[in-house]
């Protein structure tokens, strides 16, 4: 099979030929149809994989080619996805409490095991999510990370239908966050840089738009009544921090983007508003499956650019440059 790998930390992506792996007990072999490129795929390039060479990729969509011994829930040929969640150990304290996404072993597709920049992928059965027929493989792939991250962050935020919910950013995560927020019944505010993005935000379903380059974001949110939740999808710490004063009483800033700089948080703003700042991990395979079903039901779709697997390095550079609109997907035709 063809696979694309980082041979060592700091190396460039290279295409190699490998044997198709044998399928151990409790695992399945997935024939990869599509794999989304995520900014987190830069982590193995930076030396953060458990070993090398390492094939990246954690936004995978395909079909089950072979089932290992003991796998009974899934069938050969079934459409499945695999995301950041690479399975649980079922033995650590978090797993024993049923909090599988916080598993202390930390299995991560594309970091602790090879990912989806390949023709075939070996995955634990508990890392699989069923893909509805209404979604193409290329549409489903980005929902396995960017999709579940925003969907899950919103549905566990405490916001209720009709509440004012703001999404900071209209990029790879944000353009999905706005769609999910609107489809969940929230009064949706999109916050981004530049007046020219307003029409796009409204096409995605936003009821309000705030241009952060010309407007006091917190004041604008307060004029709308205060945000019950702000979903921060950007990697700009300052853009996140300025929204805190725009929260409603007991409002919550939910952080799903990861800036390099620390957040600047006013303790007074938190105390006086009884508000909070929380991070949110992406989700388990079942969370991804819920995301896929909701997207299929409501029409939420990622905006994608596709590249063949052979041009993985070109697609990777396109995604990392920030020029992609808004997710890059590798395909095996």
PDB file of N, CA, C and O in Angstrom, residues 61-92:
ATOM      1  N   UNK A  61     -12.060   8.765   6.714  1.00  0.00           N
ATOM      2  CA  UNK A  61     -13.337   8.184   6.288  1.00  0.00           C
ATOM      3  C   UNK A  61     -13.047   7.086   5.281  1.00  0.00           C
ATOM      4  O   UNK A  61     -12.228   7.255   4.375  1.00  0.00           O
ATOM      5  N   UNK A  62     -13.705   5.949   5.446  1.00  0.00           N
ATOM      6  CA  UNK A  62     -13.480   4.837   4.530  1.00  0.00           C
ATOM      7  C   UNK A  62     -14.416   3.684   4.826  1.00  0.00           C
ATOM      8  O   UNK A  62     -15.496   3.876   5.397  1.00  0.00           O
ATOM      9  N   UNK A  63     -13.998   2.484   4.449  1.00  0.00           N
ATOM     10  CA  UNK A  63     -14.821   1.290   4.658  1.00  0.00           C
ATOM     11  C   UNK A  63     -13.989   0.204   5.337  1.00  0.00           C
ATOM     12  O   UNK A  63     -12.766   0.149   5.180  1.00  0.00           O
ATOM     13  N   UNK A  64     -14.663  -0.658   6.073  1.00  0.00           N
ATOM     14  CA  UNK A  64     -13.974  -1.749   6.750  1.00  0.00           C
ATOM     15  C   UNK A  64     -13.595  -2.815   5.729  1.00  0.00           C
ATOM     16  O   UNK A  64     -14.447  -3.368   5.033  1.00  0.00           O
ATOM     17  N   UNK A  65     -12.298  -3.086   5.654  1.00  0.00           N
ATOM     18  CA  UNK A  65     -11.774  -4.104   4.740  1.00  0.00           C
ATOM     19  C   UNK A  65     -11.718  -5.473   5.423  1.00  0.00           C
ATOM     20  O   UNK A  65     -12.130  -6.481   4.845  1.00  0.00           O
ATOM     21  N   UNK A  66     -11.211  -5.502   6.663  1.00  0.00           N
ATOM     22  CA  UNK A  66     -11.038  -6.755   7.385  1.00  0.00           C
ATOM     23  C   UNK A  66     -11.315  -6.534   8.864  1.00  0.00           C
ATOM     24  O   UNK A  66     -10.901  -5.512   9.422  1.00  0.00           O
ATOM     25  N   UNK A  67     -11.997  -7.470   9.500  1.00  0.00           N
ATOM     26  CA  UNK A  67     -12.239  -7.416  10.939  1.00  0.00           C
ATOM     27  C   UNK A  67     -11.294  -8.362  11.659  1.00  0.00           C
ATOM     28  O   UNK A  67     -11.093  -9.504  11.230  1.00  0.00           O
ATOM     29  N   UNK A  68     -10.738  -7.909  12.774  1.00  0.00           N
ATOM     30  CA  UNK A  68      -9.929  -8.784  13.603  1.00  0.00           C
ATOM     31  C   UNK A  68     -10.794  -9.651  14.492  1.00  0.00           C
ATOM     32  O   UNK A  68     -12.009  -9.426  14.639  1.00  0.00           O
ATOM     33  N   UNK A  69     -10.195 -10.629  15.091  1.00  0.00           N
ATOM     34  CA  UNK A  69     -10.898 -11.528  15.997  1.00  0.00           C
ATOM     35  C   UNK A  69     -11.547 -10.732  17.131  1.00  0.00           C
ATOM     36  O   UNK A  69     -10.969  -9.790  17.662  1.00  0.00           O
ATOM     37  N   UNK A  70     -12.757 -11.088  17.483  1.00  0.00           N
ATOM     38  CA  UNK A  70     -13.462 -10.440  18.580  1.00  0.00           C
ATOM     39  C   UNK A  70     -14.257  -9.216  18.199  1.00  0.00           C
ATOM     40  O   UNK A  70     -14.984  -8.661  19.032  1.00  0.00           O
ATOM     41  N   UNK A  71     -14.160  -8.759  16.955  1.00  0.00           N
ATOM     42  CA  UNK A  71     -14.928  -7.590  16.506  1.00  0.00           C
ATOM     43  C   UNK A  71     -16.271  -8.074  15.969  1.00  0.00           C
ATOM     44  O   UNK A  71     -16.338  -8.760  14.944  1.00  0.00           O
ATOM     45  N   UNK A  72     -17.338  -7.721  16.667  1.00  0.00           N
ATOM     46  CA  UNK A  72     -18.671  -8.206  16.291  1.00  0.00           C
ATOM     47  C   UNK A  72     -19.641  -7.084  15.930  1.00  0.00           C
ATOM     48  O   UNK A  72     -20.633  -7.324  15.244  1.00  0.00           O
ATOM     49  N   UNK A  73     -19.365  -5.858  16.392  1.00  0.00           N
ATOM     50  CA  UNK A  73     -20.320  -4.765  16.172  1.00  0.00           C
ATOM     51  C   UNK A  73     -20.274  -4.247  14.739  1.00  0.00           C
ATOM     52  O   UNK A  73     -21.274  -3.749  14.225  1.00  0.00           O
ATOM     53  N   UNK A  74     -19.127  -4.375  14.089  1.00  0.00           N
ATOM     54  CA  UNK A  74     -18.909  -3.778  12.775  1.00  0.00           C
ATOM     55  C   UNK A  74     -18.867  -4.860  11.703  1.00  0.00           C
ATOM     56  O   UNK A  74     -18.512  -6.005  11.970  1.00  0.00           O
ATOM     57  N   UNK A  75     -19.220  -4.473  10.453  1.00  0.00           N
ATOM     58  CA  UNK A  75     -19.278  -5.443   9.365  1.00  0.00           C
ATOM     59  C   UNK A  75     -18.357  -5.044   8.232  1.00  0.00           C
ATOM     60  O   UNK A  75     -18.053  -3.853   8.031  1.00  0.00           O
ATOM     61  N   UNK A  76     -17.906  -6.028   7.483  1.00  0.00           N
ATOM     62  CA  UNK A  76     -17.048  -5.760   6.334  1.00  0.00           C
ATOM     63  C   UNK A  76     -17.801  -4.891   5.329  1.00  0.00           C
ATOM     64  O   UNK A  76     -18.970  -5.108   5.044  1.00  0.00           O
ATOM     65  N   UNK A  77     -17.129  -3.874   4.811  1.00  0.00           N
ATOM     66  CA  UNK A  77     -17.729  -2.955   3.848  1.00  0.00           C
ATOM     67  C   UNK A  77     -18.472  -1.790   4.472  1.00  0.00           C
ATOM     68  O   UNK A  77     -18.921  -0.887   3.752  1.00  0.00           O
ATOM     69  N   UNK A  78     -18.612  -1.780   5.797  1.00  0.00           N
ATOM     70  CA  UNK A  78     -19.344  -0.697   6.465  1.00  0.00           C
ATOM     71  C   UNK A  78     -18.562   0.608   6.370  1.00  0.00           C
ATOM     72  O   UNK A  78     -17.334   0.641   6.482  1.00  0.00           O
ATOM     73  N   UNK A  79     -19.295   1.715   6.169  1.00  0.00           N
ATOM     74  CA  UNK A  79     -18.687   3.050   6.094  1.00  0.00           C
ATOM     75  C   UNK A  79     -18.374   3.545   7.509  1.00  0.00           C
ATOM     76  O   UNK A  79     -19.283   3.631   8.345  1.00  0.00           O
ATOM     77  N   UNK A  80     -17.117   3.876   7.755  1.00  0.00           N
ATOM     78  CA  UNK A  80     -16.707   4.273   9.101  1.00  0.00           C
ATOM     79  C   UNK A  80     -15.717   5.432   9.045  1.00  0.00           C
ATOM     80  O   UNK A  80     -15.036   5.650   8.035  1.00  0.00           O
ATOM     81  N   UNK A  81     -15.641   6.153  10.152  1.00  0.00           N
ATOM     82  CA  UNK A  81     -14.659   7.204  10.323  1.00  0.00           C
ATOM     83  C   UNK A  81     -13.805   6.956  11.550  1.00  0.00           C
ATOM     84  O   UNK A  81     -14.226   6.259  12.483  1.00  0.00           O
ATOM     85  N   UNK A  82     -12.610   7.517  11.558  1.00  0.00           N
ATOM     86  CA  UNK A  82     -11.708   7.475  12.703  1.00  0.00           C
ATOM     87  C   UNK A  82     -11.172   8.882  12.910  1.00  0.00           C
ATOM     88  O   UNK A  82     -10.747   9.537  11.955  1.00  0.00           O
ATOM     89  N   UNK A  83     -11.195   9.353  14.166  1.00  0.00           N
ATOM     90  CA  UNK A  83     -10.762  10.714  14.454  1.00  0.00           C
ATOM     91  C   UNK A  83      -9.564  10.763  15.384  1.00  0.00           C
ATOM     92  O   UNK A  83      -8.787   9.807  15.510  1.00  0.00           O
ATOM     93  N   UNK A  84      -9.407  11.901  16.057  1.00  0.00           N
ATOM     94  CA  UNK A  84      -8.314  12.117  17.010  1.00  0.00           C
ATOM     95  C   UNK A  84      -8.313  11.033  18.092  1.00  0.00           C
ATOM     96  O   UNK A  84      -7.267  10.527  18.477  1.00  0.00           O
ATOM     97  N   UNK A  85      -9.498  10.687  18.575  1.00  0.00           N
ATOM     98  CA  UNK A  85      -9.638   9.641  19.592  1.00  0.00           C
ATOM     99  C   UNK A  85      -9.232   8.306  18.989  1.00  0.00           C
ATOM    100  O   UNK A  85      -9.891   7.783  18.097  1.00  0.00           O
ATOM    101  N   UNK A  86      -8.129   7.759  19.486  1.00  0.00           N
ATOM    102  CA  UNK A  86      -7.600   6.526  18.924  1.00  0.00           C
ATOM    103  C   UNK A  86      -7.899   5.292  19.738  1.00  0.00           C
ATOM    104  O   UNK A  86      -7.212   4.278  19.613  1.00  0.00           O
ATOM    105  N   UNK A  87      -8.940   5.358  20.575  1.00  0.00           N
ATOM    106  CA  UNK A  87      -9.302   4.231  21.408  1.00  0.00           C
ATOM    107  C   UNK A  87      -8.968   4.472  22.865  1.00  0.00           C
ATOM    108  O   UNK A  87      -8.230   5.392  23.212  1.00  0.00           O
ATOM    109  N   UNK A  88      -9.528   3.670  23.729  1.00  0.00           N
ATOM    110  CA  UNK A  88      -9.346   3.800  25.175  1.00  0.00           C
ATOM    111  C   UNK A  88      -8.654   2.562  25.735  1.00  0.00           C
ATOM    112  O   UNK A  88      -8.671   1.491  25.120  1.00  0.00           O
ATOM    113  N   UNK A  89      -8.053   2.706  26.928  1.00  0.00           N
ATOM    114  CA  UNK A  89      -7.400   1.555  27.569  1.00  0.00           C
ATOM    115  C   UNK A  89      -8.373   0.749  28.411  1.00  0.00           C
ATOM    116  O   UNK A  89      -8.141  -0.417  28.689  1.00  0.00           O
ATOM    117  N   UNK A  90      -9.481   1.381  28.851  1.00  0.00           N
ATOM    118  CA  UNK A  90     -10.536   0.767  29.667  1.00  0.00           C
ATOM    119  C   UNK A  90     -10.067   0.369  31.068  1.00  0.00           C
ATOM    120  O   UNK A  90     -10.790  -0.315  31.789  1.00  0.00           O
ATOM    121  N   UNK A  91      -8.879   0.804  31.451  1.00  0.00           N
ATOM    122  CA  UNK A  91      -8.334   0.414  32.743  1.00  0.00           C
ATOM    123  C   UNK A  91      -7.959   1.580  33.643  1.00  0.00           C
ATOM    124  O   UNK A  91      -7.929   1.428  34.863  1.00  0.00           O
ATOM    125  N   UNK A  92      -7.638   2.742  33.085  1.00  0.00           N
ATOM    126  CA  UNK A  92      -7.200   3.881  33.887  1.00  0.00           C
ATOM    127  C   UNK A  92      -8.382   4.472  34.652  1.00  0.00           C
ATOM    128  O   UNK A  92      -9.543   4.113  34.433  1.00  0.00           O
TER     129      UNK A  92
END
